[in-house]
Short mmCIF file of N, CA and C in Angstrom, two decimals:
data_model
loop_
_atom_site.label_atom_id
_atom_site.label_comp_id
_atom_site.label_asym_id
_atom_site.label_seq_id
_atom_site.Cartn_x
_atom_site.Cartn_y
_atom_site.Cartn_z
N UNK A 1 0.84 -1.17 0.00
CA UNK A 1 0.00 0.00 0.00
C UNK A 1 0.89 1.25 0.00
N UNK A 2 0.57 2.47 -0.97
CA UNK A 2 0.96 3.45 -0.89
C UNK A 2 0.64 4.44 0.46
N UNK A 3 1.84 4.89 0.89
CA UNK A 3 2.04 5.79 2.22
C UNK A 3 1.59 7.15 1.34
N UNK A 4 0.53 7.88 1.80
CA UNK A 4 -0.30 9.02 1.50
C UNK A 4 0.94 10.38 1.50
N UNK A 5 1.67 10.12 2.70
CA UNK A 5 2.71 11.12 3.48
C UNK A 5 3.51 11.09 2.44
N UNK A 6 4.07 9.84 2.41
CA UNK A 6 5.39 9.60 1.13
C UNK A 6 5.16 10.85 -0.10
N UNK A 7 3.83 10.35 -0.85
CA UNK A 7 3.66 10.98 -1.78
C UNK A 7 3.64 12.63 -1.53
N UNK A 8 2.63 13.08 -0.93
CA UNK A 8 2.62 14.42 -0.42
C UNK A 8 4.06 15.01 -0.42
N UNK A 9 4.95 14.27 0.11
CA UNK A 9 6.53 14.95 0.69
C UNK A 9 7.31 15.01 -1.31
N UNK A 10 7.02 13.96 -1.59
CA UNK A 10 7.45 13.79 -3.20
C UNK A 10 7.06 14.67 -3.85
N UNK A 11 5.87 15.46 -3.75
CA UNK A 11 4.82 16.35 -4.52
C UNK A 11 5.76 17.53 -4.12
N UNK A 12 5.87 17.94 -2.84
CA UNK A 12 6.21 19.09 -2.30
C UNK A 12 7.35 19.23 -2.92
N UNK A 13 8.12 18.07 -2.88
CA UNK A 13 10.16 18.61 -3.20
C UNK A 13 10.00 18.79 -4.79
N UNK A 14 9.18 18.48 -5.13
CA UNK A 14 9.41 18.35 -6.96
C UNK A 14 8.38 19.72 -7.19
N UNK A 15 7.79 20.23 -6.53
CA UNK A 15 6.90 21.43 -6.51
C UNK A 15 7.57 22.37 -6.75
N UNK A 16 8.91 22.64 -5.02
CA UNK A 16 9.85 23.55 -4.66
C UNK A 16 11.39 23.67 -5.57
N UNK A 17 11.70 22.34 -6.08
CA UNK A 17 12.39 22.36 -7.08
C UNK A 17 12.23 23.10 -8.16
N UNK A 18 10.75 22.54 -8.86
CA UNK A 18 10.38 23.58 -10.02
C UNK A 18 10.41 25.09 -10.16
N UNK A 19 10.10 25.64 -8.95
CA UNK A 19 10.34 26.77 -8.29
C UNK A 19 11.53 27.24 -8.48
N UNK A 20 12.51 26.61 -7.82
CA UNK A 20 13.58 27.05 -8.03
C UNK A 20 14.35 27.03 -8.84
N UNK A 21 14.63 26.24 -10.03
CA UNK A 21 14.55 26.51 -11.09
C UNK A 21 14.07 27.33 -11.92
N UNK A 22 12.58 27.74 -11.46
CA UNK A 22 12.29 28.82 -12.87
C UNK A 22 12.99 30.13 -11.92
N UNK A 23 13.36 30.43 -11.21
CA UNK A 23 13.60 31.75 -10.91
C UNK A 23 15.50 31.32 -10.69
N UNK A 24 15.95 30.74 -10.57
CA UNK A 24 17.46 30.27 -11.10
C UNK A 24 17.33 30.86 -12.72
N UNK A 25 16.69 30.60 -13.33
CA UNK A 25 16.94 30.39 -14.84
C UNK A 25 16.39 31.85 -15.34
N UNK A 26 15.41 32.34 -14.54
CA UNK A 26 15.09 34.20 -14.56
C UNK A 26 16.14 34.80 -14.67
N UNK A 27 16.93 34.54 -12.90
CA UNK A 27 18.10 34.90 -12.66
C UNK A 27 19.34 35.21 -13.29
N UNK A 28 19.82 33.32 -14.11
CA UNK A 28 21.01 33.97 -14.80
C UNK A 28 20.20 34.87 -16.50
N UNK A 29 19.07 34.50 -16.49
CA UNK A 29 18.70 34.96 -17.71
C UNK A 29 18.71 36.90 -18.14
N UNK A 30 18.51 37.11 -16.22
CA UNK A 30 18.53 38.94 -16.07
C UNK A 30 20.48 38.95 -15.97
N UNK A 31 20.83 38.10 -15.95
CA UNK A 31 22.19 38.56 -15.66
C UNK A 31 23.33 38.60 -17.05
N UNK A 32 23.03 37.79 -18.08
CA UNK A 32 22.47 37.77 -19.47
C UNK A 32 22.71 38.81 -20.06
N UNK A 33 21.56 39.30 -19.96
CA UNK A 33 20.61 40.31 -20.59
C UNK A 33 21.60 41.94 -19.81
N UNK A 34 22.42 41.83 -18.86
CA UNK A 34 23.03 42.94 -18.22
C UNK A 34 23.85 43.30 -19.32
N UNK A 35 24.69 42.72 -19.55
CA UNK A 35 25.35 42.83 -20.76
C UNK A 35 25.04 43.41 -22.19
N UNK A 36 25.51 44.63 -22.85
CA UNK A 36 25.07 45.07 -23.83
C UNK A 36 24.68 44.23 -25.28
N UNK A 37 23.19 43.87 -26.01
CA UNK A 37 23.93 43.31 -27.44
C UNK A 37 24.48 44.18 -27.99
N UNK A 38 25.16 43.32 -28.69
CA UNK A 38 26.17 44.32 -29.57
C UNK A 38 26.77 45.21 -29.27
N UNK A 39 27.36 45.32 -28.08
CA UNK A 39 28.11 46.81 -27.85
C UNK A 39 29.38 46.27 -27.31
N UNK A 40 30.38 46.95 -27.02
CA UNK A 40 31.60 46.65 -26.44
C UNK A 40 31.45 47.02 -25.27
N UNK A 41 32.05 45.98 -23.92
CA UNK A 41 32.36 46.62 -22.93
C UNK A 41 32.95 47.32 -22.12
N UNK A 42 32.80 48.06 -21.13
CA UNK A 42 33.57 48.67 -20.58
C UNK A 42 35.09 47.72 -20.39
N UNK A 43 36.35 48.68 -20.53
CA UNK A 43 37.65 47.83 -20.76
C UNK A 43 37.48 46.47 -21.45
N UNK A 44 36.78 46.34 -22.02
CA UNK A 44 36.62 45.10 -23.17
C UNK A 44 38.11 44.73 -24.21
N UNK A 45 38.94 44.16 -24.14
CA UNK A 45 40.03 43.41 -25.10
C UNK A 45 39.21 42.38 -25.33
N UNK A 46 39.93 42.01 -26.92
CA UNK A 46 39.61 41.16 -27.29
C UNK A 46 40.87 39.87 -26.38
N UNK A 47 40.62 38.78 -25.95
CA UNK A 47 41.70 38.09 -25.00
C UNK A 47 41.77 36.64 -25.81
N UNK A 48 40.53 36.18 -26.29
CA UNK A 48 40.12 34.68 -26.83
C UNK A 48 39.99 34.89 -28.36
N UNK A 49 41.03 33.71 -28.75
CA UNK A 49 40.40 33.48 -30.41
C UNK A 49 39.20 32.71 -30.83
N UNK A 50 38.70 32.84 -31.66
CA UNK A 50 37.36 32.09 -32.23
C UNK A 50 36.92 30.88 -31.50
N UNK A 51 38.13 29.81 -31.60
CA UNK A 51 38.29 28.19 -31.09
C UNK A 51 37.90 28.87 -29.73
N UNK A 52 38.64 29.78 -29.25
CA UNK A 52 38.60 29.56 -27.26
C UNK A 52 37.22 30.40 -27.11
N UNK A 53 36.46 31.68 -28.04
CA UNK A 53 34.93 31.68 -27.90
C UNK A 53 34.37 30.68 -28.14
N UNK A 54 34.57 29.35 -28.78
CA UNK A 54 33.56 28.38 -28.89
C UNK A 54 33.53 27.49 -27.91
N UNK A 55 34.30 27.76 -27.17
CA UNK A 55 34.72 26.67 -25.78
C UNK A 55 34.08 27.26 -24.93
N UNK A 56 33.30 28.88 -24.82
CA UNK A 56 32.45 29.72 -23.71
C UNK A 56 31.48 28.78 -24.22
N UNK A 57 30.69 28.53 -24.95
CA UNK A 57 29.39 28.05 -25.17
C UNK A 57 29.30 26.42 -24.19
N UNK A 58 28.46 26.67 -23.15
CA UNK A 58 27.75 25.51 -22.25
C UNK A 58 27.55 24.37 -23.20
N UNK A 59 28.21 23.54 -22.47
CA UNK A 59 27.67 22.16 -23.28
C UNK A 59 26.21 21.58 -23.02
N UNK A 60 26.05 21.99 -21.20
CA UNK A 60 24.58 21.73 -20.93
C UNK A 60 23.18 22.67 -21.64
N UNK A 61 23.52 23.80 -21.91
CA UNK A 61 22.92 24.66 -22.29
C UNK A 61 22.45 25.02 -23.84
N UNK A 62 23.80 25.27 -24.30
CA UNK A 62 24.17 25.51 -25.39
C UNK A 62 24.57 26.85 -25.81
N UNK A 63 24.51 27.74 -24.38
CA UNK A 63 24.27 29.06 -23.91
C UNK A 63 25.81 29.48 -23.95
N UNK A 64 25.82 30.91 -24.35
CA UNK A 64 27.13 31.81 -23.38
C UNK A 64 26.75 32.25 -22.07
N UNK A 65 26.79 31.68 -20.87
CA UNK A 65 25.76 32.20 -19.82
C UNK A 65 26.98 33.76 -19.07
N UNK A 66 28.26 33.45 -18.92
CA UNK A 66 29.14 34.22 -18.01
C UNK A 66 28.90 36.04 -19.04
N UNK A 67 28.52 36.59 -17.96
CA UNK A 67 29.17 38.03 -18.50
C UNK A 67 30.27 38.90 -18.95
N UNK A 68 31.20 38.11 -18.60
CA UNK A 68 32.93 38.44 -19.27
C UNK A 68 32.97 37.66 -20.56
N UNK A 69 32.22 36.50 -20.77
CA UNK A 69 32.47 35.52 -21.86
C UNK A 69 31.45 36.25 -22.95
N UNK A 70 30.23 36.83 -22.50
CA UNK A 70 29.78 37.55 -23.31
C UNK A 70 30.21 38.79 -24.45
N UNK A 71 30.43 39.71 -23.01
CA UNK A 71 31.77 40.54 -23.56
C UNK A 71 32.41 40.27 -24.49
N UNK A 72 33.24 39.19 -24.23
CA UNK A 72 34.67 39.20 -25.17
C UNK A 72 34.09 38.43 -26.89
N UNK A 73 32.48 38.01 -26.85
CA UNK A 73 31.97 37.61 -27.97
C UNK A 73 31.67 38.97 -28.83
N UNK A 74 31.02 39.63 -28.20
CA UNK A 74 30.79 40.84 -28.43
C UNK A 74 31.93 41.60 -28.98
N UNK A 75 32.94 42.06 -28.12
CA UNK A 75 34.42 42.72 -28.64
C UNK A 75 34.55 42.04 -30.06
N UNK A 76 34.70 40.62 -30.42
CA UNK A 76 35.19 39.98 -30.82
C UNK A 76 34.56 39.86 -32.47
N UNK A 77 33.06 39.74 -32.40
CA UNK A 77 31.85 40.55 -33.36
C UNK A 77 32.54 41.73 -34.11
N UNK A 78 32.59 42.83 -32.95
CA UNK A 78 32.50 44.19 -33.66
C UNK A 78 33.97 44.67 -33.80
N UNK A 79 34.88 43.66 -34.12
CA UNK A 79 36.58 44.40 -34.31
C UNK A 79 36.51 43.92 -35.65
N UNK A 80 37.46 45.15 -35.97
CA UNK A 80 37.61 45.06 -37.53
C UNK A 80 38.13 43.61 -38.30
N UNK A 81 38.79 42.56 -37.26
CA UNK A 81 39.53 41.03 -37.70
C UNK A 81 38.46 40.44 -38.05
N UNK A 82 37.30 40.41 -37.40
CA UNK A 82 35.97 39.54 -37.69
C UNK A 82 35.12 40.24 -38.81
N UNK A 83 35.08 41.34 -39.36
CA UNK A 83 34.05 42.06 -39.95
C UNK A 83 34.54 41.36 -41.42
N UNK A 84 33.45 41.14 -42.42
CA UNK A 84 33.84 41.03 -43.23
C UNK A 84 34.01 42.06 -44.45
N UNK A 85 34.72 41.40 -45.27
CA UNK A 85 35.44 42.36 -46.22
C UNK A 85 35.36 42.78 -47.63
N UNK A 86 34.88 43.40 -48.33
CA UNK A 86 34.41 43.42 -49.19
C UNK A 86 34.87 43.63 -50.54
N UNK A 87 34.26 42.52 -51.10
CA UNK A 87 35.14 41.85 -51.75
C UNK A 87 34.53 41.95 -53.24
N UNK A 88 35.45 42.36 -54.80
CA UNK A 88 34.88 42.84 -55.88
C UNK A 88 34.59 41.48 -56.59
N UNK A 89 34.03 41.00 -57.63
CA UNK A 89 33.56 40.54 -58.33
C UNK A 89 34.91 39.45 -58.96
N UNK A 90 36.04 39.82 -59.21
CA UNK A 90 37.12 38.71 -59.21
C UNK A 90 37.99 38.48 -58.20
N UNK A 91 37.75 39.29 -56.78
CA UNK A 91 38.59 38.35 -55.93
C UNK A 91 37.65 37.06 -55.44
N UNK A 92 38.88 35.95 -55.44
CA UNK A 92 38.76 35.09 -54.60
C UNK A 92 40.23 34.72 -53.50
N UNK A 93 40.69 35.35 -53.50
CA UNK A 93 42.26 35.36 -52.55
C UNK A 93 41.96 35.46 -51.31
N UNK A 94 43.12 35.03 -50.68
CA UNK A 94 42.92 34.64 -48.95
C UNK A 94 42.51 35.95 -48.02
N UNK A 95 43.01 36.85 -48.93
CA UNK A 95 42.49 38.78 -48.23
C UNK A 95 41.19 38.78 -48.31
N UNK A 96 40.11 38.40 -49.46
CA UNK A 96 39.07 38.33 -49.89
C UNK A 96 37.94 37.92 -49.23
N UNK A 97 37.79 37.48 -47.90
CA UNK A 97 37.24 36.13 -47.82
C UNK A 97 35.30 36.97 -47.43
N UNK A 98 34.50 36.63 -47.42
CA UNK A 98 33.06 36.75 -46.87
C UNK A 98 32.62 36.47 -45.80
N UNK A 99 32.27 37.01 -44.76
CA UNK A 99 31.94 36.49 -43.14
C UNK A 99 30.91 35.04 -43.55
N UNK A 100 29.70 35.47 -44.62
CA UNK A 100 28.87 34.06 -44.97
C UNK A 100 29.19 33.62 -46.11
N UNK A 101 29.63 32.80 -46.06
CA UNK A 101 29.92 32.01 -47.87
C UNK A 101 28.79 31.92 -48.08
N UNK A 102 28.66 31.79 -49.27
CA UNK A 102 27.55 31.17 -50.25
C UNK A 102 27.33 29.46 -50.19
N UNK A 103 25.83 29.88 -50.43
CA UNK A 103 26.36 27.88 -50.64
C UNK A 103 26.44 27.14 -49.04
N UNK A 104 26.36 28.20 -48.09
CA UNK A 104 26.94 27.06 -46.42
C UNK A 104 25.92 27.37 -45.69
N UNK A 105 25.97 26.37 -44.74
CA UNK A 105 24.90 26.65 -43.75
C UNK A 105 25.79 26.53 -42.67
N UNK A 106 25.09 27.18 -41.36
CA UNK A 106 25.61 27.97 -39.79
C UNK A 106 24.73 27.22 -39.40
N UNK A 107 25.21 27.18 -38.20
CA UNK A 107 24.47 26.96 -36.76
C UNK A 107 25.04 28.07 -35.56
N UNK A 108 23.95 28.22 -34.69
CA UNK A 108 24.58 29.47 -34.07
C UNK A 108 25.36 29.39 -32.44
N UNK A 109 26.49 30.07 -32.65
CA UNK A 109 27.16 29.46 -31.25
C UNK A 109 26.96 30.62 -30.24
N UNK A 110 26.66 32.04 -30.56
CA UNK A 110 26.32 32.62 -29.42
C UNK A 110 25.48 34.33 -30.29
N UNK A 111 24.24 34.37 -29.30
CA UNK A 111 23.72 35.42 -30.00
C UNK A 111 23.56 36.11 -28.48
N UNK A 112 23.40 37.76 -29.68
CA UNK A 112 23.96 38.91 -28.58
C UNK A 112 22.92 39.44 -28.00
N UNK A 113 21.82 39.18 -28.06
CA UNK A 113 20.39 39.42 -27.23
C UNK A 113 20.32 37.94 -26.64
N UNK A 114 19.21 38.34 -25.48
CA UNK A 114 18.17 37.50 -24.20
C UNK A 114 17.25 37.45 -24.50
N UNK A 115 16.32 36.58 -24.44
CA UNK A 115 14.95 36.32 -24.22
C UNK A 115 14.33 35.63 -23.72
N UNK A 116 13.06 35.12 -23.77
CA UNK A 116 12.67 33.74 -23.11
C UNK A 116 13.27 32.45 -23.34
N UNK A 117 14.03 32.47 -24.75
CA UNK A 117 14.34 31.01 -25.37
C UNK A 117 16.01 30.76 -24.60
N UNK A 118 16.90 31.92 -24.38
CA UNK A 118 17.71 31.28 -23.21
C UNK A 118 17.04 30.83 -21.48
N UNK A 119 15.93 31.51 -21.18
CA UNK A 119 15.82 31.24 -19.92
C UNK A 119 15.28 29.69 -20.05
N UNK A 120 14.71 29.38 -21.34
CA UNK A 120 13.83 28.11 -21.22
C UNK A 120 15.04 26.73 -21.20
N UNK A 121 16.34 27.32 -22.33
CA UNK A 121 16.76 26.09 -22.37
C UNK A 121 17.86 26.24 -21.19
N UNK A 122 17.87 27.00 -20.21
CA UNK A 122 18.67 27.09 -18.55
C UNK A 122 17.61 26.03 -17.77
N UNK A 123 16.57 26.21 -17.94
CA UNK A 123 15.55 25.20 -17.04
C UNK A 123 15.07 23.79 -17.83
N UNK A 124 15.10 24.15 -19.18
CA UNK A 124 14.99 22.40 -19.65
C UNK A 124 16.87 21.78 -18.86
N UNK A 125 17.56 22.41 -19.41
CA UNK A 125 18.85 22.05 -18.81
C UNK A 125 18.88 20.90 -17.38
N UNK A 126 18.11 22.00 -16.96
CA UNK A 126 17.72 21.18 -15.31
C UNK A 126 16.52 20.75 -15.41
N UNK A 127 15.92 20.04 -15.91
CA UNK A 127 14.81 19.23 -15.44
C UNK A 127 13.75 19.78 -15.14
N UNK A 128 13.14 21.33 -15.95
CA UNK A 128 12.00 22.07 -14.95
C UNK A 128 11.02 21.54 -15.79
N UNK A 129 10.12 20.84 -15.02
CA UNK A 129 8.93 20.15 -16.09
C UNK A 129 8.20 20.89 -16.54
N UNK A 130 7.60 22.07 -16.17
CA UNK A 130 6.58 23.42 -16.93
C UNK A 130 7.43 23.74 -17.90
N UNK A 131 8.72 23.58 -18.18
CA UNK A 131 9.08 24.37 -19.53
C UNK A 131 9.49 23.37 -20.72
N UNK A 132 9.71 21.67 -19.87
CA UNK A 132 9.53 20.04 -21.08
C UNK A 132 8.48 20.31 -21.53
N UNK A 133 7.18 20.82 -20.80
CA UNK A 133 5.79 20.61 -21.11
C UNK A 133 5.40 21.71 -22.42
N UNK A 134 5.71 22.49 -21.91
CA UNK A 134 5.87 23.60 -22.87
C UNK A 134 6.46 23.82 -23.99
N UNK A 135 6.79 25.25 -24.74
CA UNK A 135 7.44 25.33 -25.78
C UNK A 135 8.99 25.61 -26.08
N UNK A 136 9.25 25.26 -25.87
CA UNK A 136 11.20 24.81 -25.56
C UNK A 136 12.22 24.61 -26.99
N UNK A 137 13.12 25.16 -26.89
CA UNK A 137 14.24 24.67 -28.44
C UNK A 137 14.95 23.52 -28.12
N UNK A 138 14.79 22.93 -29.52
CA UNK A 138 15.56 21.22 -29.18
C UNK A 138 16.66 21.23 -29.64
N UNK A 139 17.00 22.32 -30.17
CA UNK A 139 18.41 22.37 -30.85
C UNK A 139 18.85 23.58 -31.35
N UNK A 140 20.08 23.84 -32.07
CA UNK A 140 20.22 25.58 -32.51
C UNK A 140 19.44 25.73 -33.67
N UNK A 141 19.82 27.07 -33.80
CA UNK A 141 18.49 27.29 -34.78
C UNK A 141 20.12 26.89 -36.07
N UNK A 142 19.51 27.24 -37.25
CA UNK A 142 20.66 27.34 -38.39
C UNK A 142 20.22 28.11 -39.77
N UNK A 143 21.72 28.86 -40.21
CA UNK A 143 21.58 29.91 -40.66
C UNK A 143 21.82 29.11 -42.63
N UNK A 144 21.16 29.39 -43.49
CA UNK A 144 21.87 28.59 -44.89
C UNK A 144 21.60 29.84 -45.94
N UNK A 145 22.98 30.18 -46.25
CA UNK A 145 23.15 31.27 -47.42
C UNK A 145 23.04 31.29 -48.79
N UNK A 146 22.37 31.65 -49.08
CA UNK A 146 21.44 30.70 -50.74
C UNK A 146 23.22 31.15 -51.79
N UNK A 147 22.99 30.68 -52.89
CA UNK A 147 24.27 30.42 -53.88
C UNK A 147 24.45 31.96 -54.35
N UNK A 148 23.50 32.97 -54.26
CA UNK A 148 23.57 34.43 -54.52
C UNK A 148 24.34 35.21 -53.59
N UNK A 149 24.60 34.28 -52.17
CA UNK A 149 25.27 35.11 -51.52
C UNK A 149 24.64 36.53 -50.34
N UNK A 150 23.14 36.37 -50.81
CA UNK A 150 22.16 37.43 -50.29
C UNK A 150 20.86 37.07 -49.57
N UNK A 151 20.55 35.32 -50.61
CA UNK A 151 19.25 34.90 -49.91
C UNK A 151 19.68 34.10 -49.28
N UNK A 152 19.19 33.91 -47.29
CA UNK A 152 19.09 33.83 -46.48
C UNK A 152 18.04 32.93 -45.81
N UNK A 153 18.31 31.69 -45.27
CA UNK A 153 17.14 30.62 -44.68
C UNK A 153 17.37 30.58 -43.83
N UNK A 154 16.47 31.28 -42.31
CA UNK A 154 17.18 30.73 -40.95
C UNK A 154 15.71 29.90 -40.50
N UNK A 155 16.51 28.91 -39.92
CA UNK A 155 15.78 27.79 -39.47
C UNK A 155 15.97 27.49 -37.82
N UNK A 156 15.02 27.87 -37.35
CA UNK A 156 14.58 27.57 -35.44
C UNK A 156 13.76 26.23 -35.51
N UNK A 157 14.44 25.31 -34.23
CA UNK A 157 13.84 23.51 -34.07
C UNK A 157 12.93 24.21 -32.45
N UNK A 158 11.60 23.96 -32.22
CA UNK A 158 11.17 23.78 -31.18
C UNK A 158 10.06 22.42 -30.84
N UNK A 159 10.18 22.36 -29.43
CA UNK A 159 8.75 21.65 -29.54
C UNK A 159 7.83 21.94 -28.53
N UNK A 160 6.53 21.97 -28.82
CA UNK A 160 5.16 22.46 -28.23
C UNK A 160 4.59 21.62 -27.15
N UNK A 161 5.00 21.52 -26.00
CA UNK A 161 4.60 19.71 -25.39
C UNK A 161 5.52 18.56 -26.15
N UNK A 162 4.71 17.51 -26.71
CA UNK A 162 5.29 16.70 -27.62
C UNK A 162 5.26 16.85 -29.17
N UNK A 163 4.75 17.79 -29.34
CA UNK A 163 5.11 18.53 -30.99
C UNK A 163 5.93 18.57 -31.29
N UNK A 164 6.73 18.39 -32.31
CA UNK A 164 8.13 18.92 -33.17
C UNK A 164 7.27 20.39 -33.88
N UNK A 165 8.17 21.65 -34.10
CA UNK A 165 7.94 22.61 -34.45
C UNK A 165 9.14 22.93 -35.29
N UNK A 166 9.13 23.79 -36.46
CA UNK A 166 9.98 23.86 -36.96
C UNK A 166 9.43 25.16 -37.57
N UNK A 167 10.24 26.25 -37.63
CA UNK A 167 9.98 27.97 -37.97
C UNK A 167 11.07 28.43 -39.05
N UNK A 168 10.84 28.64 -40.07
CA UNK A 168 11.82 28.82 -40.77
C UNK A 168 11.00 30.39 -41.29
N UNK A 169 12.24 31.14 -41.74
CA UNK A 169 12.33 32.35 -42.03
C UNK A 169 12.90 32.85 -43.22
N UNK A 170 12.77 33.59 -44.09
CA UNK A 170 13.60 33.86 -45.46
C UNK A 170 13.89 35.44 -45.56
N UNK A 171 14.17 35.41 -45.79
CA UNK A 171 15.21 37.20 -46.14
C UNK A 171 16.21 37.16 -47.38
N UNK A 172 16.62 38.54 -47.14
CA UNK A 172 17.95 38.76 -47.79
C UNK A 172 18.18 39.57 -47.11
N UNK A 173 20.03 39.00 -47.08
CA UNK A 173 21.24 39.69 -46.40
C UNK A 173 21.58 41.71 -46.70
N UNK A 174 21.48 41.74 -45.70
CA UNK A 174 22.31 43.51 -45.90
C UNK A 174 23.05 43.73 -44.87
N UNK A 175 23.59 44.80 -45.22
CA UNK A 175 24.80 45.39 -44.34
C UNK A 175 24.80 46.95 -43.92
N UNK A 176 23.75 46.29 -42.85
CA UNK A 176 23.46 48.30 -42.20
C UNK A 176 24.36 48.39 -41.96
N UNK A 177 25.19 47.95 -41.06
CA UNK A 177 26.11 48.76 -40.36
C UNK A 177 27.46 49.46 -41.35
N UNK A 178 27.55 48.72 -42.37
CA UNK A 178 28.44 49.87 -43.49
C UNK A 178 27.34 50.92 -43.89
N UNK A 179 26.32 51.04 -43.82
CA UNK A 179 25.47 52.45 -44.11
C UNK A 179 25.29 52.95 -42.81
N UNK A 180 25.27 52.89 -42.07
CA UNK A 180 25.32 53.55 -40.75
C UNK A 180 26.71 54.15 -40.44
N UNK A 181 27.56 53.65 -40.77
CA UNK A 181 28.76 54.30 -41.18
C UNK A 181 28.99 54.78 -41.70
N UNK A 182 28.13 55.16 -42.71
CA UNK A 182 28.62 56.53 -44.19
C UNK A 182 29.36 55.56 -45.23
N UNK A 183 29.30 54.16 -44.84
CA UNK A 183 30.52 53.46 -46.08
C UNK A 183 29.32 53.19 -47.25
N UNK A 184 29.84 52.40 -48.35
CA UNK A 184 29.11 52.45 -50.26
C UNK A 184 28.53 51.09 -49.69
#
């Protein structure tokens, strides 16, 4: 026979758990979000190459969760070594190169805004059953650069409860920030 108490005490810890978890996962999610997108930080160097930013990304997560590791993604974004370069109609030389090739598809290792979809996968991480139940990402989203070099497929994996969801998006590529700069 089932002990009434047993259960009750089981109910309670898996109640208070859930709890703490969603406000753990608020938590680092406001702490996140402290951090500028896209901006450089205060005394910000760039310190890590590409390989050692891909080693910030949580294996449990899939997240950049630390605020210095953010940072230095950020620095690392907006310095002139990462920007790409623009490139005329017959280069193809090693000076030449395109931040998105044509023709490839991305997956994404760290993006410079917060929202609900890091706080969710901090608490799927841990076991918070309101957010398994819910609408949650099962994987990164991924970026595929059509053969023009301009058209653009980004593709987000979620699931709804036990739904597979799949959101795909189409565009074409531009480059505000050389017009925000006064550049051609």
């Amino acid at each position: 026979m089932i002990h009434l108490g047993g259960i009750i005490v089981a109910g309670a810890a898996a109640l208070l758990y859930n709890v703490g978890v969603g406000q753990y996962g608020e938590f680092r999610t406001r702490q996140m979000a402290a951090v500028p997108a896209l901006e450089t930080c205060e005394n910000a160097t760039i310190t890590k190459t590409s390989s050692e930013l891909r080693r910030t990304v949580s294996p449990l997560t899939g997240l950049v969760e630390k605020a210095e590791d953010r940072c230095a993604w950020n620095t690392w974004l907006l310095s002139p070594s990462s920007a790409a370069r623009q490139c005329s109609e017959g280069d193809r030389g090693e000076e030449c190169s395109p931040l998105l090739a044509p023709g490839t598809l991305y997956t994404f290792a760290y993006r410079s805004y917060v929202n609900f979809e890091e706080s969710g996968a901090i608490k799927k991480a841990l076991f918070h059953v309101p957010t398994w139940i819910g609408f949650i990402g099962v994987r990164r989203g991924s970026l595929a650069v059509g053969e023009d070099g301009k058209s653009v497929t980004l593709t987000d994996y979620f699931r709804k409860r036990f739904t597979p969801t799949t959101i795909t998006w189409e565009g074409t590529l531009e480059n505000r920030r050389e017009e925000e700069d006064g550049m051609p």
